[in-house]
mmCIF file of C-alpha atoms in Angstrom:
data_model
loop_
_atom_site.group_PDB
_atom_site.id
_atom_site.type_symbol
_atom_site.label_atom_id
_atom_site.label_comp_id
_atom_site.label_asym_id
_atom_site.label_seq_id
_atom_site.Cartn_x
_atom_site.Cartn_y
_atom_site.Cartn_z
ATOM 1 C CA MET A 1 0.972 -8.715 -40.275
ATOM 2 C CA GLU A 2 -0.296 -5.255 -41.254
ATOM 3 C CA THR A 3 -3.967 -4.597 -40.535
ATOM 4 C CA VAL A 4 -5.917 -3.274 -43.516
ATOM 5 C CA GLU A 5 -9.061 -1.310 -42.743
ATOM 6 C CA PRO A 6 -12.223 -1.458 -44.891
ATOM 7 C CA VAL A 7 -12.120 1.036 -47.756
ATOM 8 C CA GLU A 8 -14.604 3.872 -48.145
ATOM 9 C CA ARG A 9 -15.632 4.270 -51.783
ATOM 10 C CA GLU A 10 -18.214 6.401 -53.534
ATOM 11 C CA GLY A 11 -20.750 3.568 -53.403
ATOM 12 C CA GLY A 12 -20.084 2.855 -49.706
ATOM 13 C CA ARG A 13 -17.706 0.806 -47.589
ATOM 14 C CA GLU A 14 -15.963 -2.217 -49.096
ATOM 15 C CA TYR A 15 -14.245 -5.140 -47.379
ATOM 16 C CA ARG A 16 -11.634 -7.707 -48.332
ATOM 17 C CA THR A 17 -12.496 -11.321 -47.503
ATOM 18 C CA GLU A 18 -10.801 -11.316 -44.088
ATOM 19 C CA GLU A 19 -12.330 -7.940 -43.176
ATOM 20 C CA LEU A 20 -15.846 -9.037 -44.094
ATOM 21 C CA ALA A 21 -15.508 -12.254 -42.097
ATOM 22 C CA GLU A 22 -14.319 -10.276 -39.071
ATOM 23 C CA ALA A 23 -17.162 -7.745 -39.387
ATOM 24 C CA ALA A 24 -19.709 -10.588 -39.606
ATOM 25 C CA GLY A 25 -18.120 -12.517 -36.712
ATOM 26 C CA ILE A 26 -17.468 -15.685 -38.710
ATOM 27 C CA PRO A 27 -14.319 -17.566 -39.810
ATOM 28 C CA VAL A 28 -12.989 -16.919 -43.318
ATOM 29 C CA ARG A 29 -13.583 -20.569 -44.205
ATOM 30 C CA THR A 30 -17.273 -20.152 -43.340
ATOM 31 C CA LEU A 31 -17.504 -17.110 -45.588
ATOM 32 C CA ARG A 32 -15.956 -19.050 -48.449
ATOM 33 C CA PHE A 33 -18.315 -21.960 -47.796
ATOM 34 C CA TYR A 34 -21.305 -19.609 -48.070
ATOM 35 C CA ARG A 35 -19.923 -18.340 -51.374
ATOM 36 C CA GLU A 36 -19.619 -21.916 -52.665
ATOM 37 C CA ARG A 37 -23.211 -22.617 -51.619
ATOM 38 C CA LYS A 38 -24.260 -19.413 -53.477
ATOM 39 C CA LEU A 39 -25.699 -17.907 -50.304
ATOM 40 C CA LEU A 40 -23.787 -14.708 -51.113
ATOM 41 C CA PRO A 41 -23.725 -12.780 -54.397
ATOM 42 C CA PRO A 42 -20.302 -12.629 -56.084
ATOM 43 C CA PRO A 43 -17.903 -9.926 -54.893
ATOM 44 C CA ARG A 44 -16.519 -7.170 -57.068
ATOM 45 C CA ARG A 45 -13.163 -8.213 -58.503
ATOM 46 C CA GLU A 46 -10.174 -5.902 -58.774
ATOM 47 C CA GLY A 47 -7.351 -8.021 -60.130
ATOM 48 C CA ARG A 48 -6.936 -10.846 -57.636
ATOM 49 C CA ILE A 49 -8.671 -8.978 -54.818
ATOM 50 C CA ALA A 50 -12.319 -9.697 -53.985
ATOM 51 C CA TRP A 51 -14.193 -6.676 -52.650
ATOM 52 C CA TYR A 52 -17.405 -7.090 -50.634
ATOM 53 C CA ASP A 53 -19.785 -4.327 -49.568
ATOM 54 C CA GLU A 54 -22.425 -3.560 -46.931
ATOM 55 C CA HIS A 55 -24.998 -5.647 -48.802
ATOM 56 C CA HIS A 56 -22.817 -8.736 -48.345
ATOM 57 C CA LEU A 57 -22.443 -7.943 -44.653
ATOM 58 C CA ALA A 58 -26.221 -7.560 -44.274
ATOM 59 C CA ARG A 59 -26.730 -10.914 -46.020
ATOM 60 C CA LEU A 60 -24.280 -12.622 -43.642
ATOM 61 C CA ARG A 61 -26.110 -11.191 -40.644
ATOM 62 C CA THR A 62 -29.401 -12.425 -42.082
ATOM 63 C CA ILE A 63 -27.949 -15.921 -42.548
ATOM 64 C CA ALA A 64 -26.690 -15.902 -38.950
ATOM 65 C CA ALA A 65 -30.117 -14.850 -37.675
ATOM 66 C CA LEU A 66 -31.877 -17.592 -39.664
ATOM 67 C CA LEU A 67 -29.410 -20.222 -38.454
ATOM 68 C CA ASP A 68 -29.968 -19.105 -34.861
ATOM 69 C CA ARG A 69 -33.702 -19.697 -35.407
ATOM 70 C CA GLY A 70 -33.136 -23.279 -36.522
ATOM 71 C CA HIS A 71 -33.219 -22.902 -40.313
ATOM 72 C CA THR A 72 -30.886 -25.121 -42.340
ATOM 73 C CA LEU A 73 -28.416 -23.836 -44.916
ATOM 74 C CA GLY A 74 -30.359 -25.728 -47.576
ATOM 75 C CA GLY A 75 -33.568 -23.951 -46.613
ATOM 76 C CA ILE A 76 -31.829 -20.578 -46.537
ATOM 77 C CA ALA A 77 -30.385 -21.250 -50.000
ATOM 78 C CA GLU A 78 -33.861 -22.036 -51.376
ATOM 79 C CA LEU A 79 -35.303 -18.873 -49.857
ATOM 80 C CA THR A 80 -32.448 -16.775 -51.234
ATOM 81 C CA ALA A 81 -32.842 -18.278 -54.708
ATOM 82 C CA ALA A 82 -36.580 -17.554 -54.683
ATOM 83 C CA PHE A 83 -36.033 -13.923 -53.722
ATOM 84 C CA GLU A 84 -33.395 -13.416 -56.428
ATOM 85 C CA LYS A 85 -35.628 -14.418 -59.351
ATOM 86 C CA GLY A 86 -36.757 -10.870 -59.975
ATOM 87 C CA ARG A 87 -40.003 -11.013 -58.043
ATOM 88 C CA ASP A 88 -41.826 -7.730 -57.596
ATOM 89 C CA VAL A 89 -43.016 -6.485 -54.232
ATOM 90 C CA GLY A 90 -46.442 -8.080 -54.639
ATOM 91 C CA GLN A 91 -44.919 -11.495 -55.305
ATOM 92 C CA LEU A 92 -42.611 -11.056 -52.338
ATOM 93 C CA GLY A 93 -45.684 -10.430 -50.230
ATOM 94 C CA GLU A 94 -46.968 -13.852 -51.217
ATOM 95 C CA LEU A 95 -43.669 -15.453 -50.203
ATOM 96 C CA LEU A 96 -43.862 -13.625 -46.886
ATOM 97 C CA GLY A 97 -47.314 -15.050 -46.266
ATOM 98 C CA ILE A 98 -49.477 -11.992 -46.927
ATOM 99 C CA GLY A 99 -50.784 -12.713 -50.398
ATOM 100 C CA GLY A 100 -54.029 -10.814 -50.966
ATOM 101 C CA SER A 101 -53.472 -8.679 -47.882
ATOM 102 C CA GLU A 102 -54.198 -4.966 -47.614
ATOM 103 C CA GLU A 103 -50.675 -4.485 -46.266
ATOM 104 C CA THR A 104 -47.989 -3.168 -48.595
ATOM 105 C CA PRO A 105 -44.505 -4.746 -48.392
ATOM 106 C CA VAL A 106 -41.578 -2.300 -48.550
ATOM 107 C CA ARG A 107 -38.170 -2.958 -50.109
ATOM 108 C CA LEU A 108 -35.296 -1.255 -48.248
ATOM 109 C CA SER A 109 -31.523 -1.214 -48.399
ATOM 110 C CA PRO A 110 -29.785 -2.299 -45.158
ATOM 111 C CA GLU A 111 -28.612 1.304 -44.732
ATOM 112 C CA VAL A 112 -32.140 2.724 -45.002
ATOM 113 C CA LEU A 113 -33.463 0.110 -42.563
ATOM 114 C CA ALA A 114 -30.754 1.114 -40.083
ATOM 115 C CA ASP A 115 -31.761 4.773 -40.489
ATOM 116 C CA TYR A 116 -35.383 3.922 -39.706
ATOM 117 C CA PHE A 117 -34.395 2.461 -36.343
ATOM 118 C CA GLU A 118 -31.493 4.726 -35.370
ATOM 119 C CA GLY A 119 -28.790 2.118 -34.909
ATOM 120 C CA GLU A 120 -30.949 -0.542 -33.220
ATOM 121 C CA VAL A 121 -30.828 -3.009 -36.127
ATOM 122 C CA THR A 122 -28.664 -5.467 -34.167
ATOM 123 C CA PRO A 123 -28.264 -9.181 -35.013
ATOM 124 C CA GLU A 124 -30.580 -9.984 -32.079
ATOM 125 C CA ASN A 125 -33.306 -7.604 -33.235
ATOM 126 C CA LEU A 126 -32.918 -8.782 -36.825
ATOM 127 C CA ALA A 127 -33.324 -12.374 -35.665
ATOM 128 C CA ALA A 128 -36.508 -11.443 -33.789
ATOM 129 C CA ALA A 129 -37.904 -9.597 -36.838
ATOM 130 C CA LEU A 130 -37.110 -12.574 -39.072
ATOM 131 C CA ASP A 131 -38.768 -14.924 -36.603
ATOM 132 C CA LEU A 132 -41.923 -12.791 -36.594
ATOM 133 C CA GLY A 133 -41.919 -12.663 -40.390
ATOM 134 C CA TYR A 134 -41.637 -8.869 -40.386
ATOM 135 C CA VAL A 135 -38.592 -8.894 -42.685
ATOM 136 C CA ALA A 136 -36.899 -11.119 -45.239
ATOM 137 C CA THR A 137 -33.995 -10.710 -47.640
ATOM 138 C CA ASP A 138 -34.529 -9.919 -51.321
ATOM 139 C CA GLY A 139 -31.214 -10.140 -53.106
ATOM 140 C CA GLU A 140 -29.216 -7.171 -51.811
ATOM 141 C CA ALA A 141 -32.260 -5.572 -50.182
ATOM 142 C CA ILE A 142 -34.504 -6.271 -47.214
ATOM 143 C CA VAL A 143 -38.285 -6.482 -47.526
ATOM 144 C CA HIS A 144 -40.493 -5.406 -44.621
ATOM 145 C CA VAL A 145 -43.869 -7.101 -44.655
ATOM 146 C CA SER A 146 -45.942 -3.963 -43.924
ATOM 147 C CA ARG A 147 -45.507 -0.246 -44.558
ATOM 148 C CA ARG A 148 -47.837 0.511 -41.638
ATOM 149 C CA LEU A 149 -45.943 -1.707 -39.198
ATOM 150 C CA LEU A 150 -42.633 -0.261 -40.386
ATOM 151 C CA ASP A 151 -43.807 3.324 -39.852
ATOM 152 C CA VAL A 152 -45.353 2.621 -36.444
ATOM 153 C CA SER A 153 -42.344 0.649 -35.210
ATOM 154 C CA SER A 154 -39.875 3.334 -36.282
ATOM 155 C CA ALA A 155 -42.054 6.034 -34.705
ATOM 156 C CA LEU A 156 -41.999 4.180 -31.372
ATOM 157 C CA VAL A 157 -38.219 3.827 -31.554
ATOM 158 C CA ARG A 158 -37.846 7.551 -32.282
ATOM 159 C CA GLU A 159 -39.968 8.236 -29.194
ATOM 160 C CA GLY A 160 -37.496 6.250 -27.099
ATOM 161 C CA VAL A 161 -38.954 2.734 -26.984
ATOM 162 C CA PRO A 162 -36.213 0.107 -27.566
ATOM 163 C CA LEU A 163 -36.684 -1.862 -30.770
ATOM 164 C CA SER A 164 -36.346 -5.125 -28.830
ATOM 165 C CA ALA A 165 -39.371 -4.124 -26.728
ATOM 166 C CA VAL A 166 -41.340 -3.128 -29.841
ATOM 167 C CA LEU A 167 -40.660 -6.533 -31.400
ATOM 168 C CA GLU A 168 -41.587 -8.417 -28.226
ATOM 169 C CA THR A 169 -44.840 -6.463 -28.048
ATOM 170 C CA GLY A 170 -45.437 -7.285 -31.704
ATOM 171 C CA ARG A 171 -45.053 -10.970 -30.892
ATOM 172 C CA ARG A 172 -47.633 -10.715 -28.101
ATOM 173 C CA VAL A 173 -50.020 -8.690 -30.271
ATOM 174 C CA ARG A 174 -49.707 -11.360 -32.981
ATOM 175 C CA GLU A 175 -51.025 -13.990 -30.571
ATOM 176 C CA HIS A 176 -54.097 -11.907 -29.724
ATOM 177 C CA ALA A 177 -54.637 -10.913 -33.367
ATOM 178 C CA ASP A 178 -54.621 -14.553 -34.456
ATOM 179 C CA ALA A 179 -57.254 -15.334 -31.814
ATOM 180 C CA LEU A 180 -59.436 -12.392 -32.908
ATOM 181 C CA ALA A 181 -59.160 -13.356 -36.572
ATOM 182 C CA GLU A 182 -60.229 -16.890 -35.744
ATOM 183 C CA LEU A 183 -63.151 -15.592 -33.642
ATOM 184 C CA PHE A 184 -64.561 -13.379 -36.405
ATOM 185 C CA THR A 185 -63.933 -15.958 -39.124
ATOM 186 C CA GLU A 186 -65.885 -18.564 -37.164
ATOM 187 C CA LEU A 187 -68.704 -16.087 -36.455
ATOM 188 C CA ILE A 188 -69.158 -15.010 -40.065
ATOM 189 C CA SER A 189 -68.665 -18.489 -41.525
ATOM 190 C CA ALA A 190 -71.182 -20.047 -39.157
ATOM 191 C CA HIS A 191 -73.965 -17.596 -40.002
ATOM 192 C CA LEU A 192 -73.218 -16.378 -43.544
ATOM 193 C CA GLY A 193 -70.781 -18.844 -45.069
ATOM 194 C CA GLN A 194 -67.035 -18.803 -45.723
ATOM 195 C CA GLU A 195 -67.416 -16.672 -48.856
ATOM 196 C CA ALA A 196 -68.647 -13.743 -46.738
ATOM 197 C CA VAL A 197 -65.487 -13.543 -44.606
ATOM 198 C CA THR A 198 -63.476 -11.355 -47.007
ATOM 199 C CA ARG A 199 -66.418 -9.073 -47.737
ATOM 200 C CA LEU A 200 -67.106 -8.424 -44.046
ATOM 201 C CA ARG A 201 -63.496 -8.003 -42.919
ATOM 202 C CA PRO A 202 -63.906 -4.196 -42.593
ATOM 203 C CA LEU A 203 -66.671 -4.754 -40.027
ATOM 204 C CA ALA A 204 -64.410 -6.981 -37.933
ATOM 205 C CA LYS A 205 -61.632 -4.379 -38.124
ATOM 206 C CA SER A 206 -64.009 -1.665 -36.943
ATOM 207 C CA VAL A 207 -65.073 -3.722 -33.933
ATOM 208 C CA VAL A 208 -61.465 -4.403 -32.936
ATOM 209 C CA GLU A 209 -60.422 -0.757 -33.359
ATOM 210 C CA ALA A 210 -63.399 0.478 -31.294
ATOM 211 C CA GLU A 211 -62.812 -2.039 -28.518
ATOM 212 C CA LEU A 212 -59.082 -1.225 -28.386
ATOM 213 C CA THR A 213 -59.818 2.496 -28.152
ATOM 214 C CA MET A 214 -62.300 1.981 -25.335
ATOM 215 C CA ALA A 215 -59.937 -0.382 -23.511
ATOM 216 C CA MET A 216 -57.147 2.199 -23.594
ATOM 217 C CA ASP A 217 -59.599 4.835 -22.357
ATOM 218 C CA ARG A 218 -60.515 2.599 -19.428
ATOM 219 C CA LEU A 219 -56.860 2.068 -18.542
ATOM 220 C CA HIS A 220 -56.195 5.823 -18.739
ATOM 221 C CA GLN A 221 -59.123 6.556 -16.412
ATOM 222 C CA ARG A 222 -58.014 4.161 -13.698
ATOM 223 C CA PRO A 223 -56.981 5.910 -10.451
#
């Protein structure tokens, strides 16, 4: 049987059904099952041929990552449906668990995300980012939970730090950050009441930033 390569078009690469399944590392029957469950947007039709693009491939990789982390297809379908109801970035932030945060979510195409991290957006790294809650799918796009974290992470990768190491460090930082947040919340609530926590958040941030700076100074000064 003659092998047909993906086609390069003006809007990007396109795949027939068999080609997309091969690129995603899944059987064709699984791809068709995802279509039936509406986990994938419809392909572009050209006569009897269904053409898929890089957005479909990114969605399949996201599904694989979520399944690897123990999510069910039903749960993935609900998440996908929620993201495809035309929510703006602020609403997506609420779905990602940062409603009311100072952080700004960023919507990216899979291609732009790959450019940020210079080819290190592998299925394993995507799974780790999904597990941390750093990214989620939004229709054909990907939403990163924080512009600041995105910029810092990509800067570290450009300096030569592997993305897998950046994500593992992010996981460890998250544990310490949760403990610090709980510490300051308990302190402020105990003495001033729960309503004062939001108002005094900048003070807590200043303490943490100062202590981190001094801790790094101490490490640098060690013989």
